[in-house]
Amino acid sequence: MHDTCNVVVLLSGTGGNLQAMIDSFQSAASPARIRAVISNRADAYGLERARNAGIDTRVLDHTAYEGREAFDAALIDQIDAFKPELVVLAGFMRILSANFVRHYQGRLLNIHPSLLPLYKGLHTHQRVLEAGDAEHGCSVHFVTEELDGGPLVVQAIVCVQSSDSPGTLAQRVHALEHRIYPLAVRWFAEGRLSLGEQGALLDGQLLGPNGHLIPAI
């Protein structure tokens, strides 16, 4: 039996993925425990979700710092005060400095609303529809210095319907995010998931270029 894995979540918005984790890890036997939620926005609704669950919260306003490096250094101090084994980006709308990413090498996860490496960056649902793609989805990956890069851990696929709008597509992708992000965190907390030199490892086996793939339902 592993010790409980302490997790710090960074977010900037509503905290839908945070809520999915809170719901997933609320039992006393859970391998993961969310120690703190940190946001760069005081009005982020995710902070409210954390408070409602009895989780420590911190706000670090990026506009109060002279540039990205200074903000990231202060953020590292805040995170490390909670001694986390894992740091989870859940809609944290900041591009992180190389120093920050290196500091948490192998213990920093992100989720992105596309089937990476497709559609890095913003407006993924709109871009999928404009391209006429048959499939869309979401990806959990280890964070590296490449934006929305890093070895893939798990992807889930959704079929694009002819009637879809960016809004309906986003809704279905969010539902998948809320399934696969807690799953990836649980794997890490159980000691099953790690970052090796060649990529992400699950149960000691190198995951393929798409990570663990959950096909369209």
XYZ file of C-alpha atoms in Angstrom:
217
model
C 0.000 0.000 0.000
C 1.416 3.359 -1.051
C 1.385 6.385 1.182
C -1.132 9.013 0.158
C 0.087 11.103 -2.757
C -0.202 14.829 -2.050
C -1.454 16.833 -5.026
C -1.507 20.588 -5.654
C -3.912 21.817 -8.357
C -3.338 25.039 -10.322
C -6.306 26.663 -12.043
C -7.563 29.956 -13.435
C -11.247 29.261 -14.042
C -14.348 27.301 -13.116
C -12.579 24.171 -11.875
C -14.645 21.486 -13.574
C -11.700 19.094 -13.636
C -10.899 19.953 -10.025
C -14.454 18.980 -9.042
C -14.089 15.667 -10.870
C -10.946 14.986 -8.823
C -12.563 16.053 -5.554
C -15.431 13.640 -6.275
C -13.043 10.872 -7.314
C -10.672 11.147 -4.341
C -13.058 11.854 -1.471
C -12.900 8.417 0.137
C -10.425 7.936 2.981
C -8.881 5.023 1.081
C -8.088 7.178 -1.966
C -4.425 7.072 -3.054
C -4.458 10.817 -3.830
C -5.188 13.788 -1.604
C -5.591 17.337 -2.903
C -3.571 19.401 -0.439
C -4.132 22.823 -2.016
C -5.616 24.694 -4.944
C -3.701 27.726 -6.196
C -5.047 30.255 -8.685
C -3.687 33.354 -10.396
C -7.235 34.787 -10.332
C -9.010 35.622 -7.097
C -12.418 35.281 -8.815
C -11.818 31.756 -10.142
C -14.836 29.625 -9.223
C -12.499 26.674 -8.751
C -11.349 28.298 -5.489
C -14.935 28.163 -4.245
C -15.135 24.455 -5.107
C -11.930 23.863 -3.142
C -13.183 25.785 -0.092
C -16.449 23.845 -0.177
C -14.408 20.641 -0.032
C -12.258 21.897 2.850
C -9.123 22.233 0.708
C -6.536 24.967 1.330
C -6.534 27.731 -1.274
C -4.022 30.375 -2.302
C -4.219 33.253 -4.784
C -1.122 34.525 -6.520
C -1.929 37.453 -8.815
C 0.472 37.320 -11.756
C -0.005 41.041 -12.438
C 1.735 41.819 -9.135
C 5.027 40.376 -10.425
C 7.691 41.729 -12.744
C 7.445 39.157 -15.474
C 6.978 35.423 -15.780
C 10.174 34.279 -14.029
C 9.388 36.241 -10.868
C 5.809 34.977 -10.794
C 6.883 31.374 -11.364
C 9.511 31.590 -8.599
C 6.839 32.804 -6.158
C 4.479 30.090 -7.402
C 7.115 27.394 -6.763
C 7.460 28.675 -3.184
C 3.698 28.488 -2.656
C 3.412 24.999 -4.170
C 6.411 23.540 -2.355
C 5.061 24.691 1.014
C 2.503 21.860 0.598
C 5.177 19.257 -0.268
C 3.285 17.732 -3.200
C 4.370 14.612 -5.043
C 2.303 15.782 -8.035
C 1.284 19.157 -9.486
C -1.793 19.206 -11.726
C -2.674 21.960 -14.207
C -6.462 22.195 -14.477
C -7.184 25.146 -16.740
C -4.240 27.214 -15.504
C -4.058 29.936 -18.139
C -0.388 30.783 -17.802
C 2.524 29.745 -19.977
C 5.055 28.335 -17.530
C 8.748 29.149 -17.614
C 11.387 26.526 -18.350
C 12.650 26.792 -14.761
C 9.192 25.970 -13.406
C 8.756 23.003 -15.724
C 12.204 21.631 -14.883
C 11.582 22.021 -11.146
C 8.572 19.666 -11.401
C 10.013 17.369 -14.074
C 8.152 14.051 -14.056
C 5.507 15.233 -11.575
C 3.605 17.856 -13.555
C 0.466 16.874 -15.497
C -1.760 18.874 -17.835
C -4.969 18.194 -19.744
C -5.677 19.622 -23.178
C -8.980 19.580 -25.114
C -7.713 17.945 -28.299
C -6.122 14.729 -29.490
C -2.549 15.950 -29.172
C -0.347 16.551 -31.082
C -3.284 17.983 -33.050
C -4.572 21.470 -32.180
C -2.201 22.798 -29.577
C -3.241 26.125 -28.081
C -6.728 27.619 -27.923
C -10.128 27.269 -29.661
C -9.670 23.556 -30.305
C -13.373 22.721 -30.761
C -13.836 25.439 -33.385
C -10.689 24.325 -35.209
C -11.786 20.669 -35.272
C -15.113 21.642 -36.844
C -13.454 23.935 -39.384
C -11.115 21.098 -40.396
C -14.032 18.686 -40.815
C -12.457 16.080 -38.536
C -14.432 12.930 -37.714
C -12.895 12.601 -34.249
C -11.985 14.926 -31.405
C -11.127 14.373 -27.762
C -8.794 15.242 -24.926
C -5.304 14.347 -23.755
C -3.510 14.122 -20.410
C 0.244 14.561 -20.725
C 3.364 15.157 -18.706
C 4.421 18.784 -19.073
C 7.683 19.592 -20.824
C 9.052 22.899 -22.029
C 7.112 22.548 -25.286
C 3.648 24.164 -25.106
C 0.998 21.414 -24.989
C 3.843 18.985 -25.668
C 5.248 16.291 -23.441
C 4.658 12.535 -23.383
C 1.009 11.520 -23.577
C -0.493 9.549 -20.698
C -4.092 8.972 -21.761
C -6.402 10.157 -24.532
C -10.154 9.789 -24.937
C -11.953 10.101 -28.253
C -15.342 11.525 -29.127
C -16.984 11.239 -32.560
C -17.832 14.573 -34.175
C -21.507 14.813 -35.193
C -22.638 16.785 -38.240
C -24.907 18.798 -35.929
C -22.096 19.750 -33.521
C -21.266 23.326 -32.609
C -18.144 24.305 -30.667
C -20.390 24.410 -27.585
C -21.858 20.913 -27.911
C -18.459 19.488 -28.750
C -16.888 21.211 -25.757
C -19.562 19.740 -23.490
C -18.865 16.170 -24.612
C -15.103 16.645 -24.420
C -15.413 18.076 -20.884
C -17.315 14.954 -19.811
C -14.383 12.854 -21.066
C -11.851 15.126 -19.355
C -13.647 14.532 -16.062
C -13.145 10.780 -16.561
C -9.543 10.607 -17.724
C -7.881 13.280 -15.571
C -8.748 11.671 -12.201
C -7.732 8.330 -13.771
C -4.246 9.629 -14.679
C -3.792 11.197 -11.239
C -4.874 7.922 -9.614
C -2.311 5.982 -11.684
C 0.410 8.382 -10.567
C -0.707 8.248 -6.935
C -0.667 4.437 -7.011
C 2.901 4.450 -8.309
C 1.813 2.987 -11.651
C 2.522 6.060 -13.815
C 5.909 7.706 -14.222
C 7.971 9.660 -16.714
C 10.933 7.747 -18.136
C 13.673 8.862 -20.507
C 11.752 7.482 -23.507
C 8.303 8.738 -22.461
C 5.435 7.948 -20.117
C 5.462 4.554 -18.387
C 2.388 2.728 -17.082
C 3.079 -0.352 -14.949
C 6.672 -0.220 -16.192
C 5.606 -0.401 -19.850
C 6.341 2.454 -22.253
C 3.080 3.977 -23.466
C 2.674 4.506 -27.200
C 2.786 7.926 -28.869
C -0.906 8.443 -28.036
C -0.628 7.213 -24.449
C -3.351 4.910 -23.143
C -6.160 5.315 -25.678
C -9.812 5.217 -24.648
C -11.761 4.728 -27.891
C -14.946 6.509 -28.891
C -18.087 5.154 -27.283
